[in-house]
Amino acid sequence: MFEGLPASIQVVEVGPRDGLQNEAATISTADKFRLIEALAQAGLGQIEITSFVSPKWIPQLADGPDLARQVMQTPSLAKVQTSALVPNIKGYEGAKEAGLKQINLFMSASESHSKRNINKSIAEALATMAEVAAVAKADGKRVRCYVSTVFACPYEGKIAPQASLDICKKLLAMGVDEISLGDTIGAATPNQVVKLIELLAVEVPLNKLALHFHDTRGTALANVVAGIESGITIFDASVGGLGGCPYAPGASGNLATEDLVYMLNGMGIETGIDLEKLTDAGRLAQEILGRQLPGRYLKACLAERERAQTIGERK
Ligand code: HMG
Ligand code: MG
């Protein structure tokens, strides 16, 4: 059982973008910055900090340009690979101006989600991705691209794995460095993960693939294990399990970063992340949002800390 596990896994923190894009409350740029700093202190080496999308579509991240500029001018954050979500050339120019070295494109494997999320068909989205990737690569940027709804779409139901294969091949031909496959509505089960990766592995180098699970139906960690067993070593996660997709009704939080790191620690897989400090970042996210987040480890660890403090006070 679990033979040949990788020595290490790369965790990509998407909370400040995928999480905060979905919050009803307005969060100040200063609080977003504090959260990013706390995540960096916990050892997260890759953090998606914001989006350069239309503020009419995602008002929660309208401060993206200001926040990114601030992050890029902070020496203590220089060691972190910071990135932002970019839908088109306009977004790319903003990200470039802020000094980001990595941009994250995004599109969908389902036509209906694509139309609702970016107002484009899959073919139109691919044309935009090609345009932006060409400019970004010529500028020496690292380019990641999300493919959403690879297992299921909130409007169309199950999506055939072949759709992801066709898209991945086109993205690789554009020079995209990494493709993150998204279970946007958290519907996948481990057998589907294995099947998808088996199909992709024939034509896509596994080290160029990441998996992005939402935990809507409680299958995210099981899907990570299936992904690891299939040879994937990059996983997206979100502090405290923040998140969702504004254009995917019912999509609840992403896989919580603390839950992922706790499990990988237990399996003897290195992440470079300090779980105690990550819990501090999760607690900060709860303070900023004024509510409890869905992450299980976070809840358990904060309860344990409280218990230990009460016992300490009694002594
Ligand atoms: P559109 O309305 O079709 O575009 O939106 P447009 O070109 O007609 O522009 C409309 C207005 O937006 C114009 O302004 C543009 O200048 C402006 P106006 O003239 O009306 O004042 N605009 C922009 N402003 C700032 N930055 C830009 C930008 N582009 C245009 N980059 C568009 C098309 C793509 C812009 C829009 O649909 C959009 O911004 N969508 C973003 C949706 C989004 O962020 N969704 C959530 C992220 S995806 C996700 O969560 C899934 C993922 O996590 C993985 C997973 O879970 O599977 C990644
Ligand atoms: Mg997502």
Short mmCIF file of N, CA, C and O in Angstrom, two decimals, residues 142-216:
data_model
loop_
_atom_site.label_atom_id
_atom_site.label_comp_id
_atom_site.label_asym_id
_atom_site.label_seq_id
_atom_site.Cartn_x
_atom_site.Cartn_y
_atom_site.Cartn_z
N ARG A 142 6.52 33.09 -16.32
CA ARG A 142 6.04 31.72 -16.18
C ARG A 142 4.52 31.75 -16.37
O ARG A 142 3.85 32.65 -15.85
N VAL A 143 4.01 30.78 -17.10
CA VAL A 143 2.57 30.77 -17.39
C VAL A 143 1.94 29.47 -16.92
O VAL A 143 2.33 28.37 -17.34
N ARG A 144 0.97 29.61 -16.01
CA ARG A 144 0.15 28.47 -15.58
C ARG A 144 -1.22 28.67 -16.22
O ARG A 144 -1.63 29.80 -16.46
N CYS A 145 -1.92 27.60 -16.49
CA CYS A 145 -3.31 27.76 -16.95
C CYS A 145 -4.21 26.77 -16.23
O CYS A 145 -3.91 25.58 -16.14
N TYR A 146 -5.31 27.29 -15.68
CA TYR A 146 -6.33 26.43 -15.07
C TYR A 146 -7.27 25.93 -16.15
O TYR A 146 -7.67 26.71 -17.04
N VAL A 147 -7.62 24.67 -16.05
CA VAL A 147 -8.74 24.16 -16.84
C VAL A 147 -9.80 23.75 -15.81
O VAL A 147 -9.58 22.83 -15.02
N SER A 148 -10.89 24.49 -15.79
CA SER A 148 -11.94 24.24 -14.79
C SER A 148 -12.91 23.18 -15.26
O SER A 148 -12.95 22.85 -16.45
N THR A 149 -13.72 22.72 -14.35
CA THR A 149 -14.82 21.76 -14.61
C THR A 149 -14.35 20.53 -15.39
O THR A 149 -15.02 20.06 -16.29
N VAL A 150 -13.17 20.01 -15.05
CA VAL A 150 -12.65 18.86 -15.83
C VAL A 150 -13.43 17.57 -15.55
O VAL A 150 -13.45 16.67 -16.39
N PHE A 151 -14.06 17.48 -14.37
CA PHE A 151 -14.83 16.27 -14.07
C PHE A 151 -16.33 16.51 -14.26
O PHE A 151 -17.05 15.64 -14.73
N ALA A 152 -16.78 17.67 -13.82
CA ALA A 152 -18.22 17.95 -13.87
C ALA A 152 -18.45 19.45 -13.95
O ALA A 152 -17.65 20.25 -13.44
N CYS A 153 -19.54 19.80 -14.61
CA CYS A 153 -19.92 21.21 -14.80
C CYS A 153 -21.26 21.43 -14.10
O CYS A 153 -22.14 20.57 -14.17
N PRO A 154 -21.43 22.58 -13.44
CA PRO A 154 -22.70 22.82 -12.74
C PRO A 154 -23.88 22.92 -13.71
O PRO A 154 -25.03 22.78 -13.30
N TYR A 155 -23.61 23.18 -14.98
CA TYR A 155 -24.70 23.35 -15.95
C TYR A 155 -24.88 22.14 -16.87
O TYR A 155 -25.96 21.87 -17.36
N GLU A 156 -23.78 21.39 -17.10
CA GLU A 156 -23.84 20.29 -18.08
C GLU A 156 -23.70 18.90 -17.47
O GLU A 156 -23.82 17.91 -18.18
N GLY A 157 -23.35 18.82 -16.19
CA GLY A 157 -23.13 17.51 -15.58
C GLY A 157 -21.73 16.98 -15.91
O GLY A 157 -20.79 17.77 -16.03
N LYS A 158 -21.61 15.66 -16.07
CA LYS A 158 -20.29 15.03 -16.26
C LYS A 158 -19.60 15.52 -17.53
O LYS A 158 -20.26 15.70 -18.56
N ILE A 159 -18.30 15.71 -17.44
CA ILE A 159 -17.51 16.14 -18.59
C ILE A 159 -16.56 15.00 -18.98
O ILE A 159 -15.86 14.45 -18.12
N ALA A 160 -16.50 14.68 -20.25
CA ALA A 160 -15.64 13.57 -20.70
C ALA A 160 -14.17 13.94 -20.56
O ALA A 160 -13.78 15.07 -20.90
N PRO A 161 -13.33 13.01 -20.07
CA PRO A 161 -11.89 13.28 -19.92
C PRO A 161 -11.23 13.73 -21.23
O PRO A 161 -10.28 14.52 -21.21
N GLN A 162 -11.75 13.27 -22.34
CA GLN A 162 -11.17 13.63 -23.64
C GLN A 162 -11.14 15.16 -23.85
O GLN A 162 -10.22 15.69 -24.47
N ALA A 163 -12.14 15.85 -23.29
CA ALA A 163 -12.20 17.31 -23.45
C ALA A 163 -10.95 17.95 -22.84
O ALA A 163 -10.36 18.87 -23.41
N SER A 164 -10.52 17.42 -21.66
CA SER A 164 -9.33 17.97 -21.00
C SER A 164 -8.07 17.64 -21.79
O SER A 164 -7.15 18.47 -21.88
N LEU A 165 -8.02 16.43 -22.35
CA LEU A 165 -6.84 16.04 -23.14
C LEU A 165 -6.67 16.99 -24.33
O LEU A 165 -5.57 17.51 -24.57
N ASP A 166 -7.76 17.24 -25.05
CA ASP A 166 -7.68 18.12 -26.22
C ASP A 166 -7.18 19.51 -25.81
O ASP A 166 -6.32 20.10 -26.46
N ILE A 167 -7.70 20.02 -24.70
CA ILE A 167 -7.32 21.37 -24.25
C ILE A 167 -5.85 21.38 -23.79
O ILE A 167 -5.08 22.27 -24.14
N CYS A 168 -5.47 20.35 -23.01
CA CYS A 168 -4.08 20.31 -22.50
C CYS A 168 -3.07 20.30 -23.64
O CYS A 168 -2.04 20.98 -23.57
N LYS A 169 -3.35 19.54 -24.67
CA LYS A 169 -2.40 19.47 -25.80
C LYS A 169 -2.25 20.85 -26.44
O LYS A 169 -1.15 21.28 -26.77
N LYS A 170 -3.36 21.56 -26.58
CA LYS A 170 -3.30 22.90 -27.19
C LYS A 170 -2.55 23.88 -26.28
O LYS A 170 -1.77 24.70 -26.74
N LEU A 171 -2.77 23.77 -24.98
CA LEU A 171 -2.09 24.69 -24.04
C LEU A 171 -0.59 24.44 -24.05
O LEU A 171 0.21 25.38 -24.03
N LEU A 172 -0.20 23.16 -24.07
CA LEU A 172 1.23 22.85 -24.09
C LEU A 172 1.88 23.38 -25.36
O LEU A 172 3.00 23.91 -25.33
N ALA A 173 1.16 23.26 -26.49
CA ALA A 173 1.70 23.77 -27.76
C ALA A 173 1.89 25.29 -27.71
O ALA A 173 2.71 25.84 -28.44
N MET A 174 1.14 25.96 -26.84
CA MET A 174 1.28 27.42 -26.69
C MET A 174 2.47 27.79 -25.81
O MET A 174 2.76 28.97 -25.61
N GLY A 175 3.07 26.79 -25.17
CA GLY A 175 4.20 27.07 -24.29
C GLY A 175 3.82 27.25 -22.83
O GLY A 175 4.64 27.72 -22.02
N VAL A 176 2.57 26.90 -22.48
CA VAL A 176 2.14 27.00 -21.07
C VAL A 176 3.02 26.07 -20.22
O VAL A 176 3.27 24.92 -20.59
N ASP A 177 3.51 26.57 -19.09
CA ASP A 177 4.45 25.80 -18.27
C ASP A 177 3.77 24.77 -17.38
O ASP A 177 4.36 23.74 -17.05
N GLU A 178 2.56 25.09 -16.92
CA GLU A 178 1.89 24.21 -15.95
C GLU A 178 0.38 24.32 -16.16
O GLU A 178 -0.15 25.40 -16.40
N ILE A 179 -0.30 23.19 -16.06
CA ILE A 179 -1.76 23.18 -16.23
C ILE A 179 -2.38 22.65 -14.95
O ILE A 179 -2.02 21.56 -14.48
N SER A 180 -3.29 23.43 -14.37
CA SER A 180 -3.95 22.99 -13.14
C SER A 180 -5.37 22.55 -13.49
O SER A 180 -6.17 23.34 -14.01
N LEU A 181 -5.65 21.29 -13.23
CA LEU A 181 -6.94 20.71 -13.60
C LEU A 181 -7.91 20.88 -12.43
O LEU A 181 -7.66 20.38 -11.33
N GLY A 182 -9.02 21.58 -12.68
CA GLY A 182 -9.90 21.95 -11.58
C GLY A 182 -11.17 21.13 -11.48
O GLY A 182 -11.92 20.99 -12.45
N ASP A 183 -11.39 20.60 -10.26
CA ASP A 183 -12.70 20.00 -9.95
C ASP A 183 -13.51 21.13 -9.31
O ASP A 183 -13.70 21.17 -8.09
N THR A 184 -13.96 22.03 -10.14
CA THR A 184 -14.53 23.31 -9.70
C THR A 184 -15.70 23.16 -8.74
O THR A 184 -15.87 23.98 -7.84
N ILE A 185 -16.53 22.14 -8.94
CA ILE A 185 -17.69 21.99 -8.05
C ILE A 185 -17.52 20.82 -7.08
O ILE A 185 -18.47 20.36 -6.46
N GLY A 186 -16.28 20.34 -6.95
CA GLY A 186 -16.00 19.31 -5.95
C GLY A 186 -16.86 18.07 -6.08
O GLY A 186 -17.45 17.60 -5.10
N ALA A 187 -16.93 17.53 -7.30
CA ALA A 187 -17.80 16.38 -7.55
C ALA A 187 -17.03 15.09 -7.81
O ALA A 187 -17.61 14.01 -7.82
N ALA A 188 -15.71 15.20 -8.03
CA ALA A 188 -14.94 14.02 -8.47
C ALA A 188 -14.75 13.00 -7.35
O ALA A 188 -14.80 13.33 -6.16
N THR A 189 -14.53 11.76 -7.77
CA THR A 189 -14.17 10.68 -6.84
C THR A 189 -12.83 10.10 -7.32
O THR A 189 -12.46 10.28 -8.50
N PRO A 190 -12.10 9.39 -6.43
CA PRO A 190 -10.73 8.97 -6.78
C PRO A 190 -10.62 8.17 -8.08
O PRO A 190 -9.65 8.35 -8.83
N ASN A 191 -11.58 7.30 -8.37
CA ASN A 191 -11.49 6.52 -9.61
C ASN A 191 -11.50 7.42 -10.84
O ASN A 191 -10.79 7.16 -11.82
N GLN A 192 -12.25 8.53 -10.77
CA GLN A 192 -12.28 9.46 -11.92
C GLN A 192 -10.94 10.18 -12.07
O GLN A 192 -10.51 10.46 -13.19
N VAL A 193 -10.31 10.46 -10.93
CA VAL A 193 -9.00 11.13 -10.97
C VAL A 193 -7.99 10.20 -11.66
O VAL A 193 -7.27 10.61 -12.58
N VAL A 194 -7.97 8.94 -11.24
CA VAL A 194 -7.03 7.97 -11.82
C VAL A 194 -7.27 7.85 -13.33
O VAL A 194 -6.34 7.88 -14.13
N LYS A 195 -8.53 7.77 -13.71
CA LYS A 195 -8.89 7.59 -15.13
C LYS A 195 -8.44 8.80 -15.96
O LYS A 195 -7.88 8.66 -17.03
N LEU A 196 -8.68 9.99 -15.42
CA LEU A 196 -8.30 11.20 -16.18
C LEU A 196 -6.78 11.27 -16.35
O LEU A 196 -6.29 11.51 -17.45
N ILE A 197 -6.06 11.03 -15.26
CA ILE A 197 -4.60 11.15 -15.34
C ILE A 197 -4.01 10.06 -16.25
O ILE A 197 -3.08 10.31 -17.02
N GLU A 198 -4.59 8.87 -16.19
CA GLU A 198 -4.15 7.80 -17.09
C GLU A 198 -4.26 8.23 -18.55
O GLU A 198 -3.36 8.02 -19.35
N LEU A 199 -5.37 8.85 -18.87
CA LEU A 199 -5.59 9.30 -20.26
C LEU A 199 -4.60 10.40 -20.63
O LEU A 199 -3.98 10.37 -21.70
N LEU A 200 -4.44 11.38 -19.73
CA LEU A 200 -3.57 12.52 -20.03
C LEU A 200 -2.10 12.10 -20.13
O LEU A 200 -1.35 12.61 -20.95
N ALA A 201 -1.72 11.13 -19.27
CA ALA A 201 -0.29 10.77 -19.13
C ALA A 201 0.33 10.31 -20.45
O ALA A 201 1.55 10.45 -20.64
N VAL A 202 -0.47 9.81 -21.35
CA VAL A 202 0.07 9.32 -22.63
C VAL A 202 0.65 10.49 -23.44
O VAL A 202 1.66 10.32 -24.13
N GLU A 203 0.05 11.68 -23.30
CA GLU A 203 0.51 12.79 -24.15
C GLU A 203 0.96 14.04 -23.38
O GLU A 203 1.47 14.98 -23.97
N VAL A 204 0.75 14.04 -22.08
CA VAL A 204 1.09 15.23 -21.29
C VAL A 204 2.10 14.85 -20.21
O VAL A 204 1.83 13.92 -19.44
N PRO A 205 3.26 15.54 -20.14
CA PRO A 205 4.21 15.21 -19.06
C PRO A 205 3.56 15.46 -17.69
O PRO A 205 3.02 16.54 -17.45
N LEU A 206 3.64 14.47 -16.82
CA LEU A 206 2.94 14.59 -15.53
C LEU A 206 3.48 15.74 -14.68
O LEU A 206 2.75 16.33 -13.89
N ASN A 207 4.77 16.07 -14.87
CA ASN A 207 5.33 17.16 -14.05
C ASN A 207 4.81 18.54 -14.48
O ASN A 207 5.13 19.54 -13.87
N LYS A 208 4.01 18.56 -15.54
CA LYS A 208 3.40 19.84 -15.95
C LYS A 208 1.96 19.96 -15.46
O LYS A 208 1.26 20.93 -15.76
N LEU A 209 1.51 18.96 -14.74
CA LEU A 209 0.11 18.95 -14.29
C LEU A 209 -0.01 19.19 -12.79
O LEU A 209 0.79 18.68 -12.00
N ALA A 210 -1.01 19.98 -12.43
CA ALA A 210 -1.38 20.16 -11.02
C ALA A 210 -2.85 19.79 -10.88
O ALA A 210 -3.59 19.81 -11.86
N LEU A 211 -3.26 19.48 -9.65
CA LEU A 211 -4.68 19.19 -9.41
C LEU A 211 -5.24 20.21 -8.43
O LEU A 211 -4.57 20.59 -7.45
N HIS A 212 -6.46 20.63 -8.71
CA HIS A 212 -7.10 21.72 -7.95
C HIS A 212 -8.48 21.22 -7.51
O HIS A 212 -9.43 21.21 -8.29
N PHE A 213 -8.54 20.76 -6.26
CA PHE A 213 -9.79 20.16 -5.78
C PHE A 213 -10.57 21.12 -4.89
O PHE A 213 -9.99 21.81 -4.04
N HIS A 214 -11.87 21.11 -5.09
CA HIS A 214 -12.78 21.75 -4.13
C HIS A 214 -13.37 20.61 -3.29
O HIS A 214 -13.51 19.49 -3.77
N ASP A 215 -13.70 20.94 -2.03
CA ASP A 215 -14.08 19.86 -1.10
C ASP A 215 -15.59 19.80 -0.88
O ASP A 215 -16.04 19.36 0.18
N THR A 216 -16.35 20.21 -1.87
CA THR A 216 -17.80 20.35 -1.73
C THR A 216 -18.48 19.10 -1.18
O THR A 216 -19.38 19.18 -0.36
#
